[in-house]
Structure formats: C-alpha cells, structure tokens
C-alpha cells in the first residue's frame, strides 16, 4: 500500500481518485465514506468551516490506520484523503475508500477508519457560525477520547 | 540549546504563533508542558493537549532531547 | 426522492453521478457501496460476467428499498444504480449512495440496501469461467432466501 | 384470451425466449406455474422460481387475469 494512499490536501477532494487507489482484481466490494460539511449541528447554523492539521503527523496517522486495517483484513486496500483549509456547506472534508474481496469487511473497515480518524489523527475543525467561531474537539462540543487522551494501546 | 515546539488550533491562536522554542537540552515531555504553562499561564489548553515527540504521541514521562520536535495536540476534530 | 435515483443501466456507472443525487446541505455523511466484478470466487477464475434484469420491476424494487430506508431514516437520501450487460473484471456492477446527517445511519442504510438488493431485486448474474458458464442464484452457488422465496413480509 | 408471461435468466435460456403466452382469462398463479411445468416438463426451474404479477411478487394462490403480465423470477443474484 502506497503512502500516497494517505493524504492531507488543501484543494477539493476528487472522490474517484481516492476510489481508484483501492481498485483490485480481487476486490468485490468497495466501501466509501464521505464526510461533508453539514449546515446544522444541534440546531446551530454553520456558515463555513476551517480545518487545519499537523500535516506530516496526520498523514503518518492515516497510514497507521490503513496498516491497522490491513492487519485485520490482509486482502484489503485502503486510501484516505482529508482536506484542510476553508470549506463551505456540502464540501467534502474526508473520503475513505476500502476494498475487500467480500462486502462485510469493506463496511467494517471503512467504519473503523472514520472512528479512528476522530481519535488519533491531528486534524482540527473550526466552526464559523453567524454569531461566533470555535475550534471543535473540546470537551463541551466533542470529546474524542474518554480520558482526555487516547489509551496507550491506541497510539502506537 | 533549544527544543522546537509546534502549536495547533486553539493553542496556536492563543499563543499567536505555530512554532516556538524553549531553552533546554534534555527534559521530560511533562517538564516541557510545565515550562509552557508557566510561560503562558492564561493558556489552560496546554493542560488538556496531548503531546507528540517527532510525530509520535508521547506520555509526560517520555524524554525530549535537543533537536526533537515537540507538538501539542489539542483534542482532535477531523473527519 | 426522485425515481431517477433508482436506475438499471447498460453503460458504465459514473460513481460521482450517483453520489451527486444524495447530496444535501444537512447531510454530514455519505456512505457509498460499490460492487465490482471479482476475478476469483472460491478459487474459480471468472473471465467475465453478464447481468440481466427485469428492468421495470427491478427499478421499482430499488425504489422500494429506498423507501424502506427513508422510513427508518427520514432525513436520508438514497440512490442506487445497477448495471446490466457484459462486465469485465473490476467493472462496477452496482453503486449505492446514502446520505444522512450522522454517519452511523449512512453505514447502516447502505449495508441494508445491498443485502436487500440480493434478496428482492430481479437481477441475475451469469458467471463465465474458462470452462463453462452458469446463471448464479441457485441453491448450490448462492441462496438468496432461506425458503426459496422471500418471506411475505419482505416483499411488499 | 391469453396471459403474457416473461421468463428470465436460466428460464429464458431453457425455454429459448423471453416472452410466451398461454391461453386463459382467469387462473391462479399456481395454475400458470403448473401449465408451464406441463408444457416444459424438462425445465424444473419453473418449480423454484418466484412469480410476479404486474411487477409485484405474488403467491401461488393470487389470481391472474387476462391482460396481466406474469413473470417467473428465478433466485436473484444482483449486487
């Protein structure tokens, strides 16, 4: 699995490019998760979002997630692209693609990837509302790990 | 004789810059954290941030040496 | 939800077109399932596949599946395109896209859709191997419903 | 006075055509099935196929009337 399979970019994500990376003659199933900017969150209206990342570490952590999936599903291929910068409503923030021979594994692995991204990948979202702005990820709005940091076993 | 430190998101915004340096050749990550809490007492987010040394998550007792790159990672919110 | 969201076509499926149909300002998550032609199934090498369908009924049944999903997840949007005709290895046979405000629902609904397609949609696959060919769906190779036909409750 | 019948996949291939007609104005789906089993005794797949009347799945006791479109649906294998 190429490291180009795990990218942080600051331009619009081309869904097909991410999917093409996981194509395989022995894949019968590709699951794709696309995270988009939603207008309403708990009744609050988002105007736009800004994502920032510790890019080099974030790409490493995305690749780590890919490695975790390949360990569990040796025949899988994984690609993840996350966009940073300013995003408008309906813009795509992240695309995950996982191919596997059989469909149940593709679903499970894709789900795992998005949950892990929210735990260990150093990317931050700043919500901009009409009446203010806020870096998300704090304990009031969103708590990524119960102990304030990932468990030791989650990190390496 | 210094250790490079990266700040992101809320921390970067509150401190006003992404990269700072502190004096030192060898100390624990916890000591780095305390140094910054003393230097920026109004930035409590240094308390709740994770730390990374050279792009890997670290615990407060892990050792930071000169030339290492230390990052403070506020709770993440990607995806 | 438009009926054009549920199509049987005999040309290559454009993934983006299916995904575009489910975009929504209040969708934060889009799950896409892509079924592709796998070369090896139980050690047997597929040369190509042929899909056929009872097109008018199949489109109705795809729309029914979309309706079932919307009943369970009222804020969801669903689009499904299935290709028929001759398909080569790695060609895309089906694309399912489901958007929902929150990701867990998108995963669950997309998974539901592919399982339902395999139960109730009148589409048939003929495998062509080097040494023969066979319409799939019989009880030896694949059994779509335990009783030889769907339960009454599954049908309407 | 006839009922139109659609055949697909293995059934279409064995009978050699997609569309056939049988005489009749009103009968049950099961009677349609039996008529075809008598007409094509070598095609046992008529036994295991589902039936649809006007594009909706039907049971053997459902009634077929003149002008209805009856389809035999072998076990499906889409996806």
Coordinates of C-alpha atoms in Angstrom, one line a residue:
Chain A
X1 CA 0.0 0.0 0.0
X2 CA 1.5 3.3 -1.2
X3 CA 1.9 6.1 1.2
X4 CA 0.2 8.3 -1.4
X5 CA -2.9 6.5 -0.3
X6 CA -2.9 8.7 2.8
X7 CA -3.1 12.4 2.1
X8 CA -3.9 15.7 3.6
X9 CA -4.6 18.2 0.8
X10 CA -5.8 21.8 0.6
X11 CA -7.8 21.5 -2.6
X12 CA -11.2 19.8 -3.3
X13 CA -11.1 16.1 -3.0
X14 CA -11.8 14.1 -6.1
X15 CA -13.7 11.1 -4.9
X16 CA -12.8 9.0 -8.0
X17 CA -9.1 9.5 -7.4
X18 CA -9.4 8.1 -3.9
X19 CA -11.5 5.1 -5.1
X20 CA -9.1 4.3 -7.9
X21 CA -6.3 3.8 -5.4
X22 CA -8.1 0.8 -3.9
X23 CA -9.2 -0.9 -7.1
X24 CA -8.1 -4.6 -7.2
X25 CA -8.9 -7.6 -9.4
X26 CA -9.8 -9.5 -6.3
X27 CA -11.9 -6.8 -4.7
X28 CA -15.6 -7.5 -5.0
X29 CA -16.6 -4.6 -2.7
X30 CA -15.5 -1.1 -2.2
X31 CA -17.0 0.9 0.7
X32 CA -16.5 4.7 0.6
X33 CA -17.2 7.0 3.4
X34 CA -17.5 10.7 2.5
X35 CA -17.7 13.3 5.3
X36 CA -19.3 16.5 4.2
X37 CA -19.9 19.9 5.9
X38 CA -23.4 19.9 7.3
X39 CA -25.2 23.1 7.7
X40 CA -27.0 22.4 11.0
X41 CA -25.4 20.8 14.1
X42 CA -27.6 20.8 17.2
X43 CA -29.7 23.5 15.7
X44 CA -26.8 25.8 15.2
X45 CA -26.2 27.0 11.6
X46 CA -22.7 26.7 10.3
X47 CA -21.6 29.4 7.8
X48 CA -18.3 27.7 6.9
X49 CA -15.6 25.5 8.5
X50 CA -11.9 25.7 8.6
X51 CA -9.8 22.6 9.0
X52 CA -6.1 22.7 10.0
X53 CA -3.7 19.8 10.5
X54 CA -0.3 18.8 11.7
X55 CA 0.2 17.6 8.2
X56 CA 3.2 15.3 8.4
X57 CA 2.0 13.6 11.5
X58 CA -1.6 13.4 10.3
X59 CA -0.5 11.6 7.1
X60 CA 1.5 9.2 9.2
X61 CA -1.5 8.5 11.4
X62 CA -3.8 8.0 8.4
X63 CA -1.2 5.4 7.2
X64 CA -1.2 3.8 10.6
X65 CA -5.0 3.4 10.4
X66 CA -4.5 1.8 7.0
X67 CA -2.0 -0.6 8.5
X68 CA -4.3 -1.5 11.3
X69 CA -7.0 -2.3 8.8
X70 CA -4.6 -4.4 6.6
X71 CA -3.6 -6.3 9.7
X72 CA -7.2 -7.2 10.4
X73 CA -8.1 -7.7 6.7
X74 CA -4.9 -8.8 4.8
X75 CA -6.6 -8.6 1.4
X76 CA -7.9 -5.1 1.9
X77 CA -6.7 -1.9 0.3
X78 CA -7.3 1.5 2.0
X79 CA -7.0 5.1 0.9
X80 CA -7.9 8.2 2.9
X81 CA -7.7 11.8 1.8
X82 CA -8.6 14.6 4.2
X83 CA -8.9 18.2 3.1
X84 CA -7.9 21.2 5.1
X85 CA -8.5 24.9 4.7
X86 CA -11.8 26.7 4.4
X87 CA -14.8 24.5 3.5
X88 CA -18.3 25.6 2.6
X89 CA -21.6 23.8 3.3
X90 CA -21.7 20.4 1.4
X91 CA -17.9 20.5 0.7
X92 CA -16.2 17.2 1.2
X93 CA -13.8 17.1 4.2
X94 CA -12.8 13.5 4.1
X95 CA -13.0 10.5 1.7
X96 CA -12.2 7.0 2.9
X97 CA -12.2 4.1 0.4
X98 CA -11.7 0.4 1.4
X99 CA -11.7 -2.5 -1.0
X100 CA -12.0 -6.1 0.2
X101 CA -13.0 -9.4 -1.5
X102 CA -16.2 -9.6 0.4
X103 CA -18.6 -6.8 1.4
X104 CA -18.9 -7.2 5.2
X105 CA -15.2 -6.5 5.6
X106 CA -15.3 -3.3 3.5
X107 CA -18.2 -1.9 5.6
X108 CA -16.4 -2.8 8.9
X109 CA -13.1 -1.4 7.8
X110 CA -14.5 1.8 6.5
X111 CA -16.4 2.4 9.7
X112 CA -13.3 1.7 11.7
X113 CA -11.3 4.2 9.7
X114 CA -13.6 7.1 10.4
X115 CA -13.8 6.4 14.1
X116 CA -10.0 6.1 14.3
X117 CA -9.6 9.4 12.4
X118 CA -11.7 11.1 15.1
X119 CA -9.5 9.6 17.8
X120 CA -5.9 9.8 16.7
X121 CA -5.3 12.0 13.6
X122 CA -4.1 15.5 14.4
X123 CA -6.7 17.5 12.4
X124 CA -8.8 20.3 13.9
X125 CA -12.0 21.8 12.8
X126 CA -13.0 25.4 13.5
X127 CA -16.7 26.1 13.1
X128 CA -17.8 29.5 12.0
X129 CA -21.4 30.4 12.9
X130 CA -23.2 33.7 12.3
X131 CA -22.5 34.7 15.9
X132 CA -19.1 33.4 16.5
X133 CA -16.4 30.7 15.9
X134 CA -14.8 27.9 17.8
X135 CA -12.1 25.2 17.5
X136 CA -14.0 22.0 18.0
X137 CA -12.7 19.0 19.9
X138 CA -13.1 20.3 23.4
X139 CA -15.0 18.5 26.0
X140 CA -18.1 20.5 25.6
X141 CA -18.7 20.1 21.9
X142 CA -16.9 16.9 21.2
X143 CA -14.8 14.6 23.3
X144 CA -12.5 12.4 21.2
X145 CA -11.3 10.1 23.9
X146 CA -12.8 9.4 27.3
X147 CA -9.6 10.0 29.3
X148 CA -8.7 13.3 27.5
X149 CA -6.2 11.4 25.5
X150 CA -6.1 8.1 23.6
X151 CA -5.3 4.9 25.5
X152 CA -1.7 3.9 25.3
X153 CA -2.7 0.9 23.1
X154 CA -4.5 3.2 20.6
X155 CA -1.5 5.3 19.9
X156 CA 1.3 3.1 18.5
Chain B
X1 CA 20.5 24.6 23.0
X2 CA 16.8 24.6 22.4
X3 CA 13.8 22.4 21.8
X4 CA 11.3 23.3 19.0
X5 CA 7.7 23.2 19.8
X6 CA 4.7 23.2 17.5
X7 CA 1.3 24.6 18.5
X8 CA -2.0 24.0 16.6
X9 CA -5.6 25.1 16.6
X10 CA -6.7 26.8 19.8
X11 CA -3.1 26.7 21.2
X12 CA -1.7 28.3 18.1
X13 CA -4.3 31.0 18.2
X14 CA -3.9 31.8 21.9
X15 CA -0.1 31.9 21.8
X16 CA -0.2 33.7 18.5
X17 CA 2.3 31.6 16.6
X18 CA 2.7 28.0 15.4
X19 CA 6.3 27.5 16.3
X20 CA 8.2 28.4 19.5
X21 CA 11.4 27.3 21.1
X22 CA 12.3 26.8 24.7
X23 CA 15.8 26.5 26.2
X24 CA 17.0 23.1 27.2
X25 CA 18.9 20.0 26.0
X26 CA 17.0 17.2 27.8
X27 CA 13.9 17.1 29.8
X28 CA 10.6 15.1 30.0
X29 CA 7.6 16.0 28.0
X30 CA 5.9 16.8 31.3
X31 CA 8.6 19.4 32.0
X32 CA 8.1 20.9 28.6
X33 CA 4.4 21.2 29.4
X34 CA 5.1 22.8 32.7
X35 CA 7.5 25.3 31.2
X36 CA 4.8 26.4 28.8
X37 CA 2.1 26.6 31.4
X38 CA 4.5 28.9 33.4
X39 CA 5.2 31.0 30.3
X40 CA 1.6 31.2 29.2
X41 CA -0.4 30.9 32.4
X42 CA -3.6 32.2 30.7
X43 CA -3.5 29.3 28.2
X44 CA -5.0 26.4 30.1
X45 CA -5.3 24.4 26.9
X46 CA -1.7 23.3 27.4
X47 CA -3.1 21.2 30.2
X48 CA -5.5 19.2 28.2
X49 CA -3.5 18.8 25.0
X50 CA -1.8 15.6 24.0
X51 CA 1.9 15.8 23.2
X52 CA 3.9 14.3 20.4
X53 CA 7.6 13.9 20.0
X54 CA 8.9 13.7 16.5
X55 CA 5.3 13.0 15.2
X56 CA 4.5 10.2 17.6
X57 CA 2.2 10.5 20.6
X58 CA 4.2 10.7 23.9
X59 CA 3.5 10.5 27.6
X60 CA 4.5 13.1 30.1
X61 CA 7.4 11.0 31.3
X62 CA 8.9 10.5 27.8
X63 CA 12.3 12.2 27.3
X64 CA 12.7 15.1 24.9
X65 CA 16.3 15.8 23.6
X66 CA 17.8 18.8 21.8
X67 CA 16.7 18.7 18.2
X68 CA 13.5 16.9 18.9
X69 CA 10.3 18.3 17.6
X70 CA 7.6 18.5 20.2
X71 CA 4.0 19.2 19.3
X72 CA 1.0 20.0 21.5
X73 CA -2.1 18.3 20.1
X74 CA -5.4 19.7 21.3
X75 CA -8.3 17.3 21.2
X76 CA -8.7 16.4 17.5
X77 CA -11.8 17.0 15.4
X78 CA -11.1 15.7 11.9
X79 CA -13.4 13.6 9.8
Chain C
X1 CA -36.7 11.3 -3.6
X2 CA -36.7 11.2 -7.3
X3 CA -37.4 7.9 -9.2
X4 CA -34.3 8.6 -11.3
X5 CA -32.5 7.8 -8.1
X6 CA -33.1 4.1 -8.9
X7 CA -31.8 3.0 -12.2
X8 CA -30.8 0.0 -14.2
X9 CA -28.5 1.0 -17.0
X10 CA -26.4 -0.9 -19.6
X11 CA -23.5 1.5 -19.7
X12 CA -20.6 2.1 -17.2
X13 CA -21.8 3.6 -13.9
X14 CA -20.4 7.0 -13.1
X15 CA -19.9 6.9 -9.3
X16 CA -20.0 10.7 -9.0
X17 CA -23.4 10.9 -10.7
X18 CA -24.9 8.5 -8.1
X19 CA -23.3 10.4 -5.2
X20 CA -24.4 13.8 -6.5
X21 CA -28.0 12.6 -6.3
X22 CA -27.8 12.3 -2.5
X23 CA -26.0 15.5 -1.7
X24 CA -27.8 17.6 0.9
X25 CA -27.0 20.6 3.0
X26 CA -27.9 18.7 6.1
X27 CA -26.0 15.5 5.2
X28 CA -22.8 15.2 7.1
X29 CA -22.1 11.7 5.9
X30 CA -22.4 9.8 2.6
X31 CA -21.8 6.1 2.5
X32 CA -21.2 4.5 -0.8
X33 CA -21.1 0.8 -1.6
X34 CA -19.6 -0.2 -4.9
X35 CA -19.9 -3.8 -6.0
X36 CA -17.2 -4.8 -8.5
X37 CA -16.5 -7.9 -10.6
X38 CA -14.0 -10.0 -8.6
X39 CA -11.7 -12.3 -10.5
X40 CA -11.7 -15.2 -8.0
X41 CA -14.6 -16.7 -6.3
X42 CA -14.0 -19.8 -4.2
X43 CA -10.8 -20.4 -6.3
X44 CA -12.6 -20.3 -9.6
X45 CA -11.4 -17.7 -12.1
X46 CA -14.1 -15.5 -13.7
X47 CA -13.5 -14.4 -17.2
X48 CA -16.4 -12.1 -17.4
X49 CA -20.0 -11.7 -16.1
X50 CA -23.3 -11.0 -17.7
X51 CA -26.1 -9.3 -15.8
X52 CA -29.6 -9.3 -16.9
X53 CA -32.7 -7.8 -15.2
X54 CA -36.4 -7.5 -15.3
X55 CA -35.7 -3.8 -15.7
X56 CA -39.1 -2.2 -15.0
X57 CA -39.7 -4.3 -11.9
X58 CA -36.0 -4.0 -10.8
X59 CA -36.2 -0.2 -10.8
X60 CA -39.4 -0.4 -8.8
X61 CA -37.8 -2.7 -6.2
X62 CA -34.8 -0.5 -5.9
X63 CA -37.1 2.4 -5.3
X64 CA -38.9 0.3 -2.7
X65 CA -35.6 -0.3 -0.9
X66 CA -35.0 3.5 -0.9
X67 CA -38.5 3.9 0.6
X68 CA -37.7 1.4 3.3
X69 CA -34.6 3.3 4.2
X70 CA -36.3 6.6 4.3
X71 CA -39.0 5.2 6.6
X72 CA -36.3 4.2 9.0
X73 CA -34.1 7.3 8.5
X74 CA -36.4 10.1 7.4
X75 CA -33.6 12.5 6.8
X76 CA -31.7 10.2 4.5
X77 CA -31.4 10.3 0.7
X78 CA -30.7 7.2 -1.3
X79 CA -29.6 6.5 -4.9
X80 CA -28.9 3.1 -6.4
X81 CA -27.7 2.3 -9.9
X82 CA -27.2 -1.2 -11.1
X83 CA -25.5 -2.0 -14.4
X84 CA -26.5 -4.9 -16.7
X85 CA -24.9 -6.4 -19.8
X86 CA -21.4 -7.8 -20.1
X87 CA -19.0 -6.8 -17.4
X88 CA -15.2 -7.4 -17.2
X89 CA -13.1 -8.0 -14.1
X90 CA -13.1 -4.8 -11.9
X91 CA -16.1 -3.3 -13.7
X92 CA -18.6 -1.8 -11.4
X93 CA -21.9 -3.7 -11.2
X94 CA -23.7 -1.6 -8.6
X95 CA -23.3 1.7 -6.8
X96 CA -25.3 2.6 -3.7
X97 CA -25.1 6.0 -2.1
X98 CA -26.9 7.1 1.1
X99 CA -26.6 10.4 2.8
X100 CA -27.7 11.1 6.3
X101 CA -27.0 13.8 8.9
X102 CA -24.9 11.4 11.0
X103 CA -22.5 8.7 9.9
X104 CA -23.8 5.6 11.8
X105 CA -27.1 5.8 9.8
X106 CA -25.3 6.1 6.5
X107 CA -23.3 3.0 7.1
X108 CA -26.4 1.0 8.4
X109 CA -28.6 2.1 5.5
X110 CA -26.0 1.4 2.8
X111 CA -25.5 -2.1 4.2
X112 CA -29.2 -2.7 4.4
X113 CA -29.5 -1.7 0.7
X114 CA -27.0 -4.2 -0.6
X115 CA -28.5 -7.0 1.4
X116 CA -32.0 -6.2 0.2
X117 CA -30.8 -6.0 -3.4
X118 CA -29.6 -9.5 -3.1
X119 CA -33.0 -10.6 -1.8
X120 CA -35.7 -8.9 -3.8
X121 CA -34.4 -7.1 -6.9
X122 CA -34.9 -9.2 -10.1
X123 CA -31.4 -9.0 -11.4
X124 CA -29.4 -12.1 -12.5
X125 CA -25.7 -12.7 -12.9
X126 CA -24.2 -15.2 -15.3
X127 CA -20.7 -16.2 -14.5
X128 CA -18.4 -17.1 -17.4
X129 CA -15.4 -19.2 -16.4
X130 CA -12.8 -20.6 -18.7
X131 CA -14.5 -24.0 -18.6
X132 CA -18.2 -23.0 -18.5
X133 CA -20.9 -20.6 -17.6
X134 CA -23.8 -20.5 -15.2
X135 CA -26.6 -18.3 -14.1
X136 CA -26.0 -17.7 -10.4
X137 CA -28.6 -17.6 -7.7
X138 CA -29.3 -21.3 -7.4
X139 CA -29.0 -23.2 -4.2
X140 CA -25.6 -24.5 -4.8
X141 CA -23.8 -21.3 -5.6
X142 CA -25.8 -18.8 -3.7
X143 CA -29.1 -18.9 -2.0
X144 CA -30.8 -15.6 -1.7
X145 CA -33.6 -16.6 0.7
X146 CA -33.8 -19.5 3.1
X147 CA -37.2 -20.7 2.0
X148 CA -36.5 -20.5 -1.7
X149 CA -38.5 -17.3 -1.8
X150 CA -38.6 -14.1 0.3
X151 CA -40.9 -14.1 3.3
X152 CA -44.2 -12.5 2.7
X153 CA -43.2 -9.5 4.8
X154 CA -40.1 -8.9 2.8
X155 CA -42.0 -8.4 -0.4
X156 CA -44.4 -5.6 -0.1
Chain D
X1 CA -57.9 -14.7 -24.5
X2 CA -54.3 -15.0 -23.3
X3 CA -51.9 -14.3 -20.4
X4 CA -48.5 -12.9 -21.2
X5 CA -45.6 -14.5 -19.4
X6 CA -42.0 -13.2 -19.0
X7 CA -39.1 -15.5 -18.5
X8 CA -35.6 -14.5 -17.3
X9 CA -32.1 -15.9 -16.8
X10 CA -32.0 -19.7 -16.8
X11 CA -35.7 -20.0 -17.6
X12 CA -35.4 -17.7 -20.6
X13 CA -32.4 -19.7 -21.8
X14 CA -34.0 -23.1 -21.4
X15 CA -37.3 -22.2 -23.0
X16 CA -35.5 -20.2 -25.7
X17 CA -37.5 -17.0 -25.5
X18 CA -38.2 -14.2 -23.0
X19 CA -41.9 -13.8 -23.7
X20 CA -44.6 -16.5 -24.1
X21 CA -48.4 -16.6 -23.9
X22 CA -50.8 -19.1 -22.6
X23 CA -54.5 -19.4 -23.2
X24 CA -56.7 -18.4 -20.4
X25 CA -58.7 -15.5 -18.9
X26 CA -58.5 -16.1 -15.2
X27 CA -56.5 -18.6 -13.2
X28 CA -54.2 -18.6 -10.1
X29 CA -50.5 -18.0 -10.4
X30 CA -50.1 -21.6 -9.3
X31 CA -52.2 -22.8 -12.2
X32 CA -50.0 -20.7 -14.5
X33 CA -47.0 -22.4 -13.0
X34 CA -48.5 -25.9 -13.5
X35 CA -49.4 -25.1 -17.1
X36 CA -45.8 -24.3 -17.8
X37 CA -44.5 -27.3 -15.9
X38 CA -46.7 -29.5 -18.1
X39 CA -45.7 -27.6 -21.3
X40 CA -41.9 -27.7 -20.5
X41 CA -41.5 -30.8 -18.3
X42 CA -37.7 -30.7 -18.7
X43 CA -37.5 -27.2 -17.2
X44 CA -37.6 -27.9 -13.4
X45 CA -36.6 -24.3 -12.7
X46 CA -40.3 -23.3 -13.1
X47 CA -40.7 -25.0 -9.7
X48 CA -38.2 -22.9 -7.8
X49 CA -38.9 -19.6 -9.4
X50 CA -40.8 -16.8 -7.7
X51 CA -43.7 -15.3 -9.6
X52 CA -44.7 -11.7 -10.1
X53 CA -48.0 -10.3 -11.4
X54 CA -47.7 -6.8 -12.9
X55 CA -44.2 -6.3 -11.4
X56 CA -45.2 -7.3 -7.8
X57 CA -44.2 -10.6 -6.2
X58 CA -47.2 -12.9 -6.0
X59 CA -48.1 -16.1 -4.2
X60 CA -49.4 -19.2 -6.0
X61 CA -52.9 -18.5 -4.9
X62 CA -53.0 -15.0 -6.2
X63 CA -55.3 -14.5 -9.2
X64 CA -54.1 -13.7 -12.7
X65 CA -56.5 -12.1 -15.2
X66 CA -56.4 -11.6 -18.9
X67 CA -54.0 -8.7 -19.8
X68 CA -51.9 -9.2 -16.6
X69 CA -48.2 -9.6 -17.1
X70 CA -46.9 -12.6 -15.2
X71 CA -43.1 -13.0 -14.7
X72 CA -41.1 -16.0 -13.4
X73 CA -38.3 -14.8 -11.2
X74 CA -35.5 -17.3 -10.7
X75 CA -33.4 -16.8 -7.5
X76 CA -31.9 -13.4 -7.9
X77 CA -28.2 -12.7 -7.9
X78 CA -27.7 -8.9 -8.4
X79 CA -25.3 -6.7 -6.4

